[in-house]
Short mmCIF file of C-alpha atoms in Angstrom, two decimals:
data_model
loop_
_atom_site.label_atom_id
_atom_site.label_comp_id
_atom_site.label_asym_id
_atom_site.label_seq_id
_atom_site.Cartn_x
_atom_site.Cartn_y
_atom_site.Cartn_z
CA MET A 223 -41.99 -20.32 28.51
CA THR A 224 -40.60 -20.48 31.97
CA LYS A 225 -38.52 -17.74 33.45
CA LYS A 226 -35.38 -19.72 33.30
CA ARG A 227 -35.96 -20.66 29.65
CA LYS A 228 -36.60 -16.99 28.91
CA SER A 229 -33.57 -15.75 30.33
CA ARG A 230 -31.34 -18.25 28.66
CA LEU A 231 -32.90 -17.32 25.25
CA TYR A 232 -32.17 -13.73 26.11
CA LEU A 233 -28.50 -14.45 27.00
CA ILE A 234 -28.01 -16.51 23.77
CA ILE A 235 -29.57 -13.95 21.75
CA LEU A 236 -27.32 -11.43 23.35
CA LEU A 237 -24.14 -13.65 22.69
CA ILE A 238 -24.94 -13.98 19.05
CA ILE A 239 -25.34 -10.17 18.53
CA GLY A 240 -22.12 -9.61 20.54
CA VAL A 241 -20.17 -12.20 18.40
CA SER A 242 -21.73 -10.78 15.23
CA VAL A 243 -20.80 -7.26 16.19
CA SER A 244 -17.43 -8.09 17.12
CA ALA A 245 -16.77 -10.36 13.99
CA GLY A 246 -18.09 -7.28 11.92
CA LEU A 247 -15.65 -4.73 13.61
CA ALA A 248 -12.84 -7.02 13.06
CA LEU A 249 -13.39 -7.72 9.40
CA LYS A 250 -13.80 -3.84 9.02
CA ALA A 251 -10.65 -2.97 10.73
CA PHE A 252 -8.71 -5.82 8.60
CA ASN A 253 -10.26 -4.42 5.29
CA GLU A 254 -9.21 -0.94 6.10
CA ASN A 255 -5.58 -2.10 6.87
CA VAL A 256 -5.02 -4.10 3.81
CA MET A 257 -2.54 -2.73 1.28
CA PHE A 258 -2.03 -4.40 -1.99
CA TYR A 259 0.94 -4.10 -4.33
CA PHE A 260 0.63 -2.72 -7.68
CA SER A 261 3.45 -2.54 -10.27
CA PRO A 262 3.91 0.63 -12.44
CA THR A 263 2.20 -1.39 -15.39
CA ASP A 264 -0.79 -2.19 -13.04
CA ILE A 265 -0.91 1.59 -12.10
CA LYS A 266 -0.87 2.66 -15.89
CA ASP A 267 -3.65 0.03 -16.73
CA GLY A 268 -5.74 1.68 -14.12
CA LYS A 269 -5.81 -1.22 -11.65
CA ALA A 270 -4.61 0.94 -8.84
CA PRO A 271 -7.42 2.60 -6.57
CA ILE A 272 -7.28 6.21 -6.71
CA GLY A 273 -7.71 7.91 -3.16
CA HIS A 274 -6.91 4.62 -1.39
CA LYS A 275 -3.53 3.41 0.32
CA PHE A 276 -1.67 0.98 -1.53
CA ARG A 277 2.08 -0.29 -2.06
CA ALA A 278 3.89 0.34 -5.35
CA GLY A 279 7.51 -0.31 -6.25
CA GLY A 280 10.02 -0.64 -8.96
CA LEU A 281 13.39 0.89 -9.98
CA VAL A 282 14.11 4.62 -9.63
CA VAL A 283 14.62 5.80 -13.10
CA ALA A 284 18.23 7.39 -13.65
CA GLY A 285 17.90 11.39 -13.89
CA SER A 286 14.39 11.44 -12.39
CA VAL A 287 14.93 12.54 -9.08
CA LYS A 288 13.80 16.26 -8.55
CA ARG A 289 14.42 17.58 -4.92
CA ASP A 290 12.72 20.81 -3.64
CA GLY A 291 13.70 21.14 0.10
CA THR A 292 12.24 18.02 1.82
CA LYS A 293 9.84 17.36 -1.08
CA VAL A 294 11.14 14.70 -3.76
CA GLN A 295 9.66 13.72 -6.99
CA PHE A 296 10.94 10.75 -8.91
CA VAL A 297 9.99 8.22 -11.73
CA VAL A 298 9.60 4.42 -11.02
CA THR A 299 9.77 1.82 -13.77
CA ASP A 300 9.11 -1.97 -14.00
CA ASN A 301 11.11 -1.67 -17.53
CA LYS A 302 7.58 -1.49 -19.18
CA GLU A 303 5.78 1.35 -17.77
CA ASN A 304 6.83 4.33 -15.51
CA PHE A 305 4.79 6.39 -13.15
CA THR A 306 5.76 9.34 -10.78
CA ILE A 307 5.94 9.41 -6.94
CA GLU A 308 6.02 12.59 -4.99
CA PHE A 309 7.42 12.13 -1.16
CA ASP A 310 7.55 14.89 1.40
CA GLY A 311 10.15 13.81 3.93
CA ILE A 312 13.52 12.17 4.48
CA LEU A 313 14.51 9.50 2.19
CA PRO A 314 16.28 6.47 3.17
CA ASP A 315 20.00 6.42 3.22
CA LEU A 316 19.81 3.64 0.68
CA PHE A 317 17.70 5.62 -1.80
CA ARG A 318 19.36 6.37 -5.25
CA GLU A 319 18.60 6.11 -8.84
CA GLY A 320 18.74 2.62 -10.33
CA GLN A 321 17.78 1.39 -6.78
CA GLY A 322 14.63 -1.00 -6.18
CA ILE A 323 12.29 0.82 -3.83
CA ILE A 324 8.68 0.18 -2.42
CA ALA A 325 6.33 3.29 -1.74
CA LEU A 326 3.47 3.27 0.49
CA GLY A 327 0.81 5.93 -0.47
CA LYS A 328 -2.27 7.15 -2.47
CA LEU A 329 -2.83 7.82 -6.11
CA ASP A 330 -4.00 11.35 -6.94
CA SER A 331 -6.34 12.26 -9.94
CA ASN A 332 -3.50 13.02 -12.15
CA GLY A 333 -1.83 9.53 -11.73
CA MET A 334 0.98 10.36 -9.35
CA MET A 335 1.46 8.61 -6.28
CA ILE A 336 1.59 10.82 -3.03
CA ALA A 337 3.86 8.57 -0.88
CA ASP A 338 3.56 8.61 2.94
CA GLN A 339 6.60 6.30 3.16
CA VAL A 340 9.45 5.27 0.90
CA LEU A 341 11.44 1.99 1.55
CA ALA A 342 14.85 1.28 -0.10
CA LYS A 343 16.30 -2.20 -0.59
CA HIS A 344 18.85 -3.02 2.29
CA ASP A 345 21.84 -4.50 0.29
CA GLU A 346 23.06 -4.92 -3.10
CA ASN A 347 21.41 -8.26 -3.37
CA TYR A 348 18.17 -8.28 -2.07
CA MET A 349 14.92 -6.94 -3.94
CA PRO A 350 11.42 -6.99 -2.42
CA PRO A 351 9.68 -9.95 -4.00
CA GLU A 352 6.85 -7.87 -5.29
CA VAL A 353 9.40 -5.75 -7.11
CA GLN A 354 11.33 -8.68 -8.41
CA ASP A 355 8.09 -10.31 -9.80
CA SER A 356 6.96 -7.13 -11.73
CA LEU A 357 10.29 -6.73 -13.41
CA HIS A 358 10.18 -10.25 -14.62
CA LYS A 359 6.74 -10.25 -16.01
#
């Protein structure tokens, strides 16, 4: 093998390795940032991952909101199943009982979601598509 061919072969091998490593890192980053949506029924059926971030939503059950300083605990329903969400922070101004919400967080071992973020619908006619679909199942 000539010196020129050898150097081309090394270059091609390095390029293949570089592209493979880049693709692997991109897929890993994408996989870590994907957040799936689960309805209260899905969560009660055990489909939601414990200890991994996901989105969940439904309607806030009337009379279920309990506040303790900035910590808030409330129950969300899809009119079939209920589950509890705990959030430590300032809730959106539009958050109230009977309102559609989406929470982003993790499920603990007791089946309660520890939310990092709570989003409320932004007007009286809008409902996130995931929540609307889970309410009509």
